[in-house]
Coordinates of C-alpha atoms and ligand atoms in Angstrom, one line a residue:
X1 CA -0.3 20.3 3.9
X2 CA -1.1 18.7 7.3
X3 CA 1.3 16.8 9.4
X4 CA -1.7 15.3 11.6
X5 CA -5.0 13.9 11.1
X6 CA -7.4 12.3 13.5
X7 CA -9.6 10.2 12.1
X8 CA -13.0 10.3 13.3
X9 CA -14.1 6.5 12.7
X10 CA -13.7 2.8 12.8
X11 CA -13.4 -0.2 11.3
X12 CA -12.0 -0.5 7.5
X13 CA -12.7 3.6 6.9
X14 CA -10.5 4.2 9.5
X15 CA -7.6 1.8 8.2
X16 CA -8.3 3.5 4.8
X17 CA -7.6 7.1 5.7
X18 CA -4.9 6.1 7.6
X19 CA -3.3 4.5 4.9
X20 CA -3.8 7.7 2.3
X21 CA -2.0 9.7 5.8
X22 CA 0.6 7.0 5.5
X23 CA 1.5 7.8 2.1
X24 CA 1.4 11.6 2.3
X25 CA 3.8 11.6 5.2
X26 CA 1.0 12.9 7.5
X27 CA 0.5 11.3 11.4
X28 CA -2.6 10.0 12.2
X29 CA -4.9 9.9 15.4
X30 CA -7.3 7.4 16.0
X31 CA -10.3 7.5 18.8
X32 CA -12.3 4.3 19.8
X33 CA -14.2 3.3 21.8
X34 CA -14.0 0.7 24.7
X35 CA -15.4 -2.1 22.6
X36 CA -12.4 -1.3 19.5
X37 CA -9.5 -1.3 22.4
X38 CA -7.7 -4.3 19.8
X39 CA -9.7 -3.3 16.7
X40 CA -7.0 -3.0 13.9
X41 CA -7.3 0.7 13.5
X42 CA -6.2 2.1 17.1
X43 CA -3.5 -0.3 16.2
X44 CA -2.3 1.1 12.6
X45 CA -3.0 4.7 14.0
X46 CA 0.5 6.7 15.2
X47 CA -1.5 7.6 18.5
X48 CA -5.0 6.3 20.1
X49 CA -7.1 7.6 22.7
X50 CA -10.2 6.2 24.3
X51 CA -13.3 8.6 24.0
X52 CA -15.8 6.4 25.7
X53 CA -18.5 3.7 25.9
X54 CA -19.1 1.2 23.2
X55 CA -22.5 2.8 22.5
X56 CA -21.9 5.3 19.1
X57 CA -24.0 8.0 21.2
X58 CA -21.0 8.2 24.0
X59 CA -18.2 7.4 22.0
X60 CA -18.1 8.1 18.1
X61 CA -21.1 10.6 18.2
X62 CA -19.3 12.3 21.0
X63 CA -17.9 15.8 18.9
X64 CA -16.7 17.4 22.3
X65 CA -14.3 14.6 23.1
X66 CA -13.6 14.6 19.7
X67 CA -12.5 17.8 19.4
X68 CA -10.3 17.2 22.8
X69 CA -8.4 15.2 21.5
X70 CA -7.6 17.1 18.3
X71 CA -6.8 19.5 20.1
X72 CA -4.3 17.4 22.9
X73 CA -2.8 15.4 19.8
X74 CA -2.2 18.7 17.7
X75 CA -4.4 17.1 14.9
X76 CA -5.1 20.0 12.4
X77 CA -7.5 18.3 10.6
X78 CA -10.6 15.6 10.9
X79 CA -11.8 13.0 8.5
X80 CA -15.2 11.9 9.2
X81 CA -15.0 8.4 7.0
X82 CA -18.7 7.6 6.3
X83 CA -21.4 6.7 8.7
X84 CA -21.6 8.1 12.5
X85 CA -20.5 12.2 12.0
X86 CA -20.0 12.4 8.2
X87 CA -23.2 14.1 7.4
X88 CA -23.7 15.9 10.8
X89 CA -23.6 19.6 10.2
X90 CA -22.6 19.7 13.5
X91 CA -18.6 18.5 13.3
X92 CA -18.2 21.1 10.8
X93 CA -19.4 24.2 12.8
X94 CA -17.4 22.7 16.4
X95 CA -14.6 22.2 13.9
X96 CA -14.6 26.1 12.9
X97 CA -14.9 27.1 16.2
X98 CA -11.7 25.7 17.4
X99 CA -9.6 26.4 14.3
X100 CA -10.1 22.8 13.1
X101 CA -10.4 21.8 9.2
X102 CA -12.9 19.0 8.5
X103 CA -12.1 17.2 5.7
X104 CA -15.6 17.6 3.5
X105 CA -18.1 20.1 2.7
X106 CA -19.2 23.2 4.3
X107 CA -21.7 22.4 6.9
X108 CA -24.6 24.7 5.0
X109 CA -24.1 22.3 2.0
X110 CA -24.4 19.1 4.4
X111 CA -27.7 20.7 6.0
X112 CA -28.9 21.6 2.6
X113 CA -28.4 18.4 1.1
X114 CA -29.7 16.7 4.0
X115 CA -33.3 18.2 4.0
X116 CA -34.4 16.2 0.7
X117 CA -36.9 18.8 -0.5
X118 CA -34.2 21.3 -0.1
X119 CA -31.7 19.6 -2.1
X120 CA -34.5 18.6 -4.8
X121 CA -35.8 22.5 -5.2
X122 CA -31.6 23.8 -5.7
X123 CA -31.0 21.0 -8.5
X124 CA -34.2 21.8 -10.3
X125 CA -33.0 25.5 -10.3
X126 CA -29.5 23.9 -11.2
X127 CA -31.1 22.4 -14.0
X128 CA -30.6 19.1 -13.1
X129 CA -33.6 16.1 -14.2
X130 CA -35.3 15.4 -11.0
X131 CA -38.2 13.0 -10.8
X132 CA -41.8 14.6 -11.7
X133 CA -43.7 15.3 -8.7
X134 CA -43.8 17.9 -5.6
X135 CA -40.5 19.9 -4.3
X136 CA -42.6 21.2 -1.6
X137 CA -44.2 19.9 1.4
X138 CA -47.7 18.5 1.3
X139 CA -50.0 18.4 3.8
X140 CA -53.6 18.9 2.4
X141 CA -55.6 15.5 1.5
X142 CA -57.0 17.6 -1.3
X143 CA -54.0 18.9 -2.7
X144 CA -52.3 16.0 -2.6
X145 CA -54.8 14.2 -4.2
X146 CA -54.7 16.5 -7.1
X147 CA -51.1 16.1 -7.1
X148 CA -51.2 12.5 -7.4
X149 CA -53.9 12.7 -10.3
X150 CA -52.0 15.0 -12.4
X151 CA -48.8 12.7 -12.1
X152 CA -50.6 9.4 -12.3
X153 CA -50.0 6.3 -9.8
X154 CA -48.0 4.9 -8.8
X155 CA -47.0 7.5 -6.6
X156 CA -44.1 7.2 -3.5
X157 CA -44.6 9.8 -0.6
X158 CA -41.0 10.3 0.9
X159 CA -40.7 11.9 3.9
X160 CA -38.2 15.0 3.4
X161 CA -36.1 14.6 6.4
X162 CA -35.5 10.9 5.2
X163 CA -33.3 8.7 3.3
X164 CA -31.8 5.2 3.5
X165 CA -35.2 4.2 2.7
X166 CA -36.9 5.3 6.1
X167 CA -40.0 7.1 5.7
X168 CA -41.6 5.9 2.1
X169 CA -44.6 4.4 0.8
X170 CA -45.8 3.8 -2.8
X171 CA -49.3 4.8 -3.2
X172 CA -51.0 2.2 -6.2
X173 CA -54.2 4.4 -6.1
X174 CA -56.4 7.0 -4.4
X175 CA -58.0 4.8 -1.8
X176 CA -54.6 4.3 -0.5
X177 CA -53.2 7.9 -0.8
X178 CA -54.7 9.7 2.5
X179 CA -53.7 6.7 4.7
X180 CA -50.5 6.0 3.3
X181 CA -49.8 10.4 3.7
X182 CA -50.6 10.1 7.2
X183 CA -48.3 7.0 8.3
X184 CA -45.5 8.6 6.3
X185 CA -45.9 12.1 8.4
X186 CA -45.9 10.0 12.0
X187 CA -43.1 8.0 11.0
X188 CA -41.1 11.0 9.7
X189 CA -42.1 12.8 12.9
X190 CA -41.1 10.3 15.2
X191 CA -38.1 9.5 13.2
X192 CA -36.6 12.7 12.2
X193 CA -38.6 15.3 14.5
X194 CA -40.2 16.7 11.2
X195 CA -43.4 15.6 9.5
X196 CA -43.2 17.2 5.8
X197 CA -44.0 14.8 3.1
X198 CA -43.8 15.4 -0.4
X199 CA -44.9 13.1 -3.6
X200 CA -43.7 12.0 -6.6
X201 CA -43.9 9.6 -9.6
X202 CA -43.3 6.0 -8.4
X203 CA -40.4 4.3 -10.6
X204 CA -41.1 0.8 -10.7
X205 CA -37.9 -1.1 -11.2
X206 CA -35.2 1.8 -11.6
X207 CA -31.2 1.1 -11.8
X208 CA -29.4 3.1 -8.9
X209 CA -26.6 4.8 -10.9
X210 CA -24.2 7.2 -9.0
X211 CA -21.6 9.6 -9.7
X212 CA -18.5 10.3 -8.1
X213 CA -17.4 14.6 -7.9
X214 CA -14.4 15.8 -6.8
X215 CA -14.1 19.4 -6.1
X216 CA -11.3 22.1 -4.7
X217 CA -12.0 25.2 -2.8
X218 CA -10.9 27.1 -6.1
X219 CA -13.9 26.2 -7.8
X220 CA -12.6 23.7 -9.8
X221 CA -15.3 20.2 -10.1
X222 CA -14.8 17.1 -11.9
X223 CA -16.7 13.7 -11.5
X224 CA -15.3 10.1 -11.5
X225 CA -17.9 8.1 -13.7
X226 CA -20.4 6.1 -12.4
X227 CA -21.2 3.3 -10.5
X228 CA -23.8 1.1 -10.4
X229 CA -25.3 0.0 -6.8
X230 CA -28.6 -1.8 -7.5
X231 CA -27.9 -5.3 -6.2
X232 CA -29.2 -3.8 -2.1
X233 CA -31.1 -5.4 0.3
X234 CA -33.3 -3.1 2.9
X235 CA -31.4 -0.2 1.7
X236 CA -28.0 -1.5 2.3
X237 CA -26.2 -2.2 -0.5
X238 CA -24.5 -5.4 -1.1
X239 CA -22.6 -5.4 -4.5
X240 CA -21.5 -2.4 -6.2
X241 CA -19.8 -1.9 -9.6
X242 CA -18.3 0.7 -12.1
X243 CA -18.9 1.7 -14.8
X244 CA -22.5 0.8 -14.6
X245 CA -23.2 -2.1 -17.2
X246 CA -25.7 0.4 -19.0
X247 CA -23.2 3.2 -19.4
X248 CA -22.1 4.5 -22.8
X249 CA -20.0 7.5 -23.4
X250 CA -22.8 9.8 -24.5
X251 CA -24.7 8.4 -20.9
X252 CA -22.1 9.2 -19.1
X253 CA -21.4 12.7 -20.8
X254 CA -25.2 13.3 -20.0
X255 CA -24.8 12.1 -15.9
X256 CA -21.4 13.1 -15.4
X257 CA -22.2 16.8 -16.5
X258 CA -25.4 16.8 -14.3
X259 CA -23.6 15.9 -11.2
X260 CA -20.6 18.6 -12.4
X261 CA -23.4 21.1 -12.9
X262 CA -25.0 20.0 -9.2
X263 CA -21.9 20.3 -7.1
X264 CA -20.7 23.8 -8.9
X265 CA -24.5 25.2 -7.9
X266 CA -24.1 24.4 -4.5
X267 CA -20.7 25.0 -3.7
X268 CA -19.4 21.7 -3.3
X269 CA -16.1 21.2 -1.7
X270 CA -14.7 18.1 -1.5
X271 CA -15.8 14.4 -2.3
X272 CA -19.0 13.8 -2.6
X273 CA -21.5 11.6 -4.8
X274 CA -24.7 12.5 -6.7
X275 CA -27.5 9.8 -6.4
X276 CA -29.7 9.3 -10.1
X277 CA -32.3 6.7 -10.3
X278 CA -32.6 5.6 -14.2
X279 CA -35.5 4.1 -15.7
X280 CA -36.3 3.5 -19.0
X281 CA -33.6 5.6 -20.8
X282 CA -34.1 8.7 -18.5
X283 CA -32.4 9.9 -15.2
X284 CA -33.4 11.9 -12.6
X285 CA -31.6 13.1 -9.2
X286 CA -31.9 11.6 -6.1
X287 CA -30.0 12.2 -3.4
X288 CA -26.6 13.8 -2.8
X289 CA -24.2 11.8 -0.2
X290 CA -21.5 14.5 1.2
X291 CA -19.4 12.1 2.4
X292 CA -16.9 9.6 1.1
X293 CA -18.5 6.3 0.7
X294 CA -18.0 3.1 1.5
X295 CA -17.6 1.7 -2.7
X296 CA -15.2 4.8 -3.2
X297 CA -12.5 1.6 -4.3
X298 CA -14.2 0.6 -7.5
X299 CA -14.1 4.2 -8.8
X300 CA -10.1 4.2 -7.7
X301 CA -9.9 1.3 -9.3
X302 CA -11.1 2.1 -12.7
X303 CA -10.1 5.9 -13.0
X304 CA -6.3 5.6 -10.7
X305 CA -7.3 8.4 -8.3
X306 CA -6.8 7.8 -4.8
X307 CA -9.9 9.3 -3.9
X308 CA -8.8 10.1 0.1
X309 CA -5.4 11.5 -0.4
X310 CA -6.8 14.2 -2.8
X311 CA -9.6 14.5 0.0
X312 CA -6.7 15.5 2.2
X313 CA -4.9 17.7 -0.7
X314 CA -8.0 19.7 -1.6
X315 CA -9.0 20.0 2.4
X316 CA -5.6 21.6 2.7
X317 CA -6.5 24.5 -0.2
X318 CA -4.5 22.1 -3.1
X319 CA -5.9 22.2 -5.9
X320 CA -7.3 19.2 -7.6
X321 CA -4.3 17.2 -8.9
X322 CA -6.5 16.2 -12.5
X323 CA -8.9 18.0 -14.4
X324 CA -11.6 16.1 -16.0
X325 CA -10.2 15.6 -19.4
X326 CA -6.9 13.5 -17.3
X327 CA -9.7 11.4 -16.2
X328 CA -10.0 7.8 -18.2
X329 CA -11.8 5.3 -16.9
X330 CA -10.2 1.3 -17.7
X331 CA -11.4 -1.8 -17.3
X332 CA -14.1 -3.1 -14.5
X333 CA -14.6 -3.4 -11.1
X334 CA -16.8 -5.3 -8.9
X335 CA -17.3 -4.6 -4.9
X336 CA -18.4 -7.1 -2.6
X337 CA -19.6 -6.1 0.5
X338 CA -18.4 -8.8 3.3
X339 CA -20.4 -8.6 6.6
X340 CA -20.9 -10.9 9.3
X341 CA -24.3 -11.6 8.7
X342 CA -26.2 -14.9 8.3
X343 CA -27.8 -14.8 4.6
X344 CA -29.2 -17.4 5.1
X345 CA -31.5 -16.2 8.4
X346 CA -32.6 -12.9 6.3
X347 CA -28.8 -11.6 7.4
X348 CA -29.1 -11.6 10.7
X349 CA -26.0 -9.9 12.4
X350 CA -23.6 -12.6 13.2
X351 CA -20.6 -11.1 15.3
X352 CA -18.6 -13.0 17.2
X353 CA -14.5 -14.4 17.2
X354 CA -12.6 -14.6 13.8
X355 CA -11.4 -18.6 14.3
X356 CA -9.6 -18.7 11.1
X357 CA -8.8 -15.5 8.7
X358 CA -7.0 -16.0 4.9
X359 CA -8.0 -13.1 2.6
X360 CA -7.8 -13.4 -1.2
X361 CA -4.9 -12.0 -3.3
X362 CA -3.6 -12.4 -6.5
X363 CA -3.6 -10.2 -9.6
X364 CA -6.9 -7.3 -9.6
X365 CA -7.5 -8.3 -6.4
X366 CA -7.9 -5.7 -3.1
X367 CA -9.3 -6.1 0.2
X368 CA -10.4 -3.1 2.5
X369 CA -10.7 -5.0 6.2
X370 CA -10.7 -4.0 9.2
X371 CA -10.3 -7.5 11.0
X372 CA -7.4 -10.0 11.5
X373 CA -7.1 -13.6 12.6
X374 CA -8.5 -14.1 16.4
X375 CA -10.5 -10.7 16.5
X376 CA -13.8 -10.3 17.8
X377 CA -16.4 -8.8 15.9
X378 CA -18.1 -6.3 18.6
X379 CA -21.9 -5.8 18.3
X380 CA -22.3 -2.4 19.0
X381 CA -21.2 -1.2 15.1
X382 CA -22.7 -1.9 11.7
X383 CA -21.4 -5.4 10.7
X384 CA -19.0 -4.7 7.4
X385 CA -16.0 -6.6 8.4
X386 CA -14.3 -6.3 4.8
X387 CA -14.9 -5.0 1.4
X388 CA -13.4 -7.4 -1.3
X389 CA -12.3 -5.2 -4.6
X390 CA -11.7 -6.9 -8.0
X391 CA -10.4 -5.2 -11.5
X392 CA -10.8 -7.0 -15.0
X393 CA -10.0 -5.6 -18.5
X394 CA -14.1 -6.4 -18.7
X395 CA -17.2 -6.9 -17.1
X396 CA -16.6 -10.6 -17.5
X397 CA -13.3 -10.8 -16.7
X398 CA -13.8 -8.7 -13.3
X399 CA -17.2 -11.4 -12.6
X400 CA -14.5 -14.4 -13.0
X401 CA -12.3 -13.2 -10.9
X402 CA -14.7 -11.9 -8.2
X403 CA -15.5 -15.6 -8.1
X404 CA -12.1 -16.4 -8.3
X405 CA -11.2 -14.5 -5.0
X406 CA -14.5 -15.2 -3.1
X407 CA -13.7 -18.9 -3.3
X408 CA -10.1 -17.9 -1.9
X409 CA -11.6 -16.2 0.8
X410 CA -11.7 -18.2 4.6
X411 CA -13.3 -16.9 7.5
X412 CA -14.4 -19.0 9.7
X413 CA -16.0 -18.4 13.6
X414 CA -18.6 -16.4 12.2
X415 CA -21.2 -16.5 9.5
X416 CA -20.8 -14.2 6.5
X417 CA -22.3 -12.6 3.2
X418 CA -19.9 -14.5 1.1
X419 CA -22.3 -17.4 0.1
X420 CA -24.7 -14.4 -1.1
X421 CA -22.0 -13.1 -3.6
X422 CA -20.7 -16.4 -4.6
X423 CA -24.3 -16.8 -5.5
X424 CA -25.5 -13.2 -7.0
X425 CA -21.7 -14.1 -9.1
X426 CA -23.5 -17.0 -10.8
X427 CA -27.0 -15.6 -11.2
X428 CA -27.6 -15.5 -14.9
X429 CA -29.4 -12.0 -14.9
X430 CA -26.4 -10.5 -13.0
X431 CA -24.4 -12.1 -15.8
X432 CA -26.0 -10.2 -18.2
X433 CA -25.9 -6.8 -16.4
X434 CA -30.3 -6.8 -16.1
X435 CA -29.9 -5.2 -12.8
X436 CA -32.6 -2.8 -11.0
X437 CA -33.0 -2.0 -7.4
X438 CA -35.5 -5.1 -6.5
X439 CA -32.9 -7.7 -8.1
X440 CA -32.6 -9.1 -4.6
X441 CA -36.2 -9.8 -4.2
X442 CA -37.1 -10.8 -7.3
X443 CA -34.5 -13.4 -7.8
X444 CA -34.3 -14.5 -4.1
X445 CA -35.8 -18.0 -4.4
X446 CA -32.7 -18.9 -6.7
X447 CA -30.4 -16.9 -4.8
X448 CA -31.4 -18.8 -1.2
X449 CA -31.3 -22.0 -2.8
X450 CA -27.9 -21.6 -4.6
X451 CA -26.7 -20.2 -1.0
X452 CA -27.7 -23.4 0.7
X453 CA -25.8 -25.4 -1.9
X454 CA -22.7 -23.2 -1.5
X455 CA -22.8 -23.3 2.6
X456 CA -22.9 -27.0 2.5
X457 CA -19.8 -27.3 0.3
X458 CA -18.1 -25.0 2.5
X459 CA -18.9 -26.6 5.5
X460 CA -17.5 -29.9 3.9
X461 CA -13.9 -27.9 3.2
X462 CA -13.4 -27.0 6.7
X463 CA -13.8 -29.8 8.4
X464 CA -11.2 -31.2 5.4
X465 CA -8.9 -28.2 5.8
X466 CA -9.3 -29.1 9.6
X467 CA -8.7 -33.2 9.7
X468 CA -5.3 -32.2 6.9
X469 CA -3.5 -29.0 8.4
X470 CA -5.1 -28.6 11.4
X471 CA -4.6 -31.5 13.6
X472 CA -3.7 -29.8 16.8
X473 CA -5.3 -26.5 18.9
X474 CA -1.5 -25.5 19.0
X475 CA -1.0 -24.9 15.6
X476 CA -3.7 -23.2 15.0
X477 CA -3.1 -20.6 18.2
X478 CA 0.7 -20.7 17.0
X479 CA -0.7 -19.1 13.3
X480 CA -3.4 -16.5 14.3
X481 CA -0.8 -15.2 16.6
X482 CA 1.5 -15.0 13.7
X483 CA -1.4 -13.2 11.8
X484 CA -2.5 -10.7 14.9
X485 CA 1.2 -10.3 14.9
X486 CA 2.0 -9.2 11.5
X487 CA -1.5 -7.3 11.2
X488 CA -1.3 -4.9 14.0
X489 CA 3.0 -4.1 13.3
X490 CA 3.6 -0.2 12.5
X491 CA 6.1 1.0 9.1
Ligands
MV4_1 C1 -37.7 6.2 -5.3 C2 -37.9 5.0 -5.9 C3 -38.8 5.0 -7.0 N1 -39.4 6.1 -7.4 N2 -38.4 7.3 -5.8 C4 -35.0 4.5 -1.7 C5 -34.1 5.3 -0.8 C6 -34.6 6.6 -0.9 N3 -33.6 7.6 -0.5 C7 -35.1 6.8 -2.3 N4 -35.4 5.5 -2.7 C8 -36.2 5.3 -3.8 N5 -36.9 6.3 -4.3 C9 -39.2 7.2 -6.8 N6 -39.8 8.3 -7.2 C10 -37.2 3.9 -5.5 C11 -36.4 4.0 -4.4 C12 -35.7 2.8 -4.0 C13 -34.3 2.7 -4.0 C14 -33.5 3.7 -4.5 C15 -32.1 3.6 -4.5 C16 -31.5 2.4 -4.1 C17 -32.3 1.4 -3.7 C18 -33.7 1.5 -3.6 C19 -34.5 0.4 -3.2 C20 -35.8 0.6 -3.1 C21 -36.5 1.7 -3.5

């Protein structure tokens, strides 16, 4: 096992691995950047170093200084997190070179699954459902309109360096096709350095439904059940949960064996999670993610496994510490991502000082934050501030007490998602599980005007909670030092 690990992220992530390190016995190393100098993480770390300017490009991009200071700190190992160098096939080889283990995949597998045509041709030969259409480049007009003909529109030309949504379009008929071809090839050339295109059938209003693997370098896979990540907005989503409110045991059989079946053809090491998009009873592969990810706590939740400690244990040769017949899944949870957005100016980034910090607690309740009382939020990073986590013996009983903790939950200073959950919570549709990928849009006219409602009731408790235990600036300097206090002491 390792006795050091430097983690090679911010924010929540960072706290996260740390944590698992905690608990394992193992030191850990954090890097930041000028802008995290009081961020929580270089404070929970055993040792910090600076690596550079608040930009990503000169600080967490940077896999030289990186390396440095694995190297100074005696760090044996480096865990990516999610985000900035997790899926960078780079890390990995610099990593090799200097006798380093990176805590994921091998970097072949991250390049493979990177290049979206790639990874579509090796599951086909894996045998795994993939979504009728093209796995190979197209670049003829004619071609591809024979393609699209013989599939039938709706048609989506995806860009094959893509993903995260850049570099799409849905093509409703043939007028449309040659046009729509040629804006996806300049956008994918001036966003990835690589034009190819390919095309497949359009799903209309699919579920996103995702499975968790776990594998050891002894060839040994399992997967984690699903989760279900529909309710996104732009791409990013919003509210995850798990199981999927769809799933049945002969579903998840089906899934769970496809995304086994995926990871063993590819050599999968590691965490990692295989993408489907289901539609009308069937389910095809979309993407694999080669990274831990950021709703990795409602699959914890549900199945027990501490997903980043057996990351570490299987990065250190281990093998994996259940096989897939120890693996039950109980009970429901629901994710909430909190950012420090504006929902109500189409989530605008709001960063900014935290003013007034009490997280939610109580039973099936668990926050993964990366902030404290008096922090500022810098604006350099993506603007997750805190993931709130709840269990329930149901569906039902997880939705109350989502509610439950949201209402619990104070931050004031700046503007967050929490009036969108409160409201997706008490949308009727997400009551009943309909979910698909465009819930967002379709219900956003409710949505908004259930915000609005929600924001002025809030706005009405603060200035309460201010006139009752607030009277005085002193006090409330007096607390958040209390908080920064407690927050940023070592065990
Ligand atoms: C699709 C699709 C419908 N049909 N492919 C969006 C992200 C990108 N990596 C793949 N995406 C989609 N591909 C076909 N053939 C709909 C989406 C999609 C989506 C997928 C997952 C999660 C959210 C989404 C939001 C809009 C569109």
């Amino acid at each position: 096992m390792f006795s050091k690990i430097l983690v090679a992220n911010r924010g929540e992530i960072a706290i996260r691995v740390m944590r698992a390190c905690r608990e394992l016995g193992i030191k850990s190393v954090a890097v930041y950047s000028e802008a995290d100098k009081n961020a929580l993480f270089t404070r929970y770390a055993d040792e910090a170093y600076e690596i550079g300017k608040p930009s990503p490009s000169q600080s967490y991009l940077r896999i030289d200084r990186i390396i440095d200071v694995a190297e100074e700190s005696g760090a044996e190992a480096i865990h990516p997190g999610y985000g900035f160098l997790a899926e960078n096939p780079g890390l990995g080889e610099e990593c090799e070179k200097h006798g380093i283990k990176l805590i994921g995949p091998k970097s072949s597998v991250i390049e493979a699954m990177g290049d979206k045509i790639t990874s579509k041709k090796l599951m086909k030969k894996a045998g795994v459902p993939v979504i009728p259409g093209t796995d190979k480049g197209v670049s003829d007009p004619d071609e591809a309109a024979e393609i699209a003909d013989s599939i039938g529109y709706p048609v989506i030309i995806k860009a094959s360096a893509g993903g995260g949504g850049i570099g799409m379009r849905t093509v409703y008929e043939e007028d449309e096709l040659i046009r729509a071809m040629e804006s996806t090839q300049s956008v994918a050339a001036s966003a990835f350095g690589d034009p190819t295109v390919y095309i497949e059938k359009y799903l209309e209003k699919p579920r996103h439904i995702e499975f968790q693997v776990m594998a050891d370098e002894h060839g040994n896979v399992i997967h984690l059940a699903d989760r279900e990540c529909s309710i996104q907005r732009r791409h990013q989503k919003l509210v995850e949960e798990a199981p999927s409110p769809i799933m049945t045991p002969e579903l998840r059989e089906r899934m769970g064996s496809a995304a086994v079946k995926a990871a063993e053809y590819i050599g999968y090491e590691n965490a990692g999670t295989v993408e489907f998009l289901y539609s009308n009873g069937d389910f095809y592969f979309l993407e694999m993610n080669t990274r831990i990810q950021v709703e990795h706590p409602i699959t914890e939740v549900i199945t027990g496994v501490d997903l980043v400690k057996e990351q570490i244990r299987v990065a250190s040769g281990e093998e994996l510490s259940c096989r897939q017949e120890d693996i039950t899944i109980r009970g429901h949870a629901i994710e909430c991502r909190i950012n420090a957005e504006d929902p109500l100016s189409d989530f605008a980034p709001n960063p900014g000082k935290i003013t007034g910090y009490r997280s939610p607690g109580g039973i099936g309740v668990r926050v993964d934050s990366g902030v404290y009382m008096n922090y500022e939020i810098p604006p350099f990073y993506d603007s997750m501030i805190s993931k709130l986590i709840v269990w329930g013996m149901d569906r039902q009983e997880a939705i109350n007490r989502m509610r439950r903790a949201l209402s619990e939950y104070i931050i004031l200073g700046v503007r967050t998602t929490i009036p969108f959950h409160k409201a997706i919570m008490k949308n009727e549709a997400f009551q009943r599980g309909e979910l698909h990928t465009h819930f967002v849009d379709e219900y956003r006219r409710g949505i908004d005007a259930e915000m609005q409602k929600i924001v002025k009731e809030d706005q009405e408790m603060v200035e309460r909670l201010h006139s009752t235990f607030l009277p005085s600036k002193k006090v409330a300097a007096i607390s958040a030092a209390i908080g920064a206090y407690m927050h940023s002491r070592r065990g």
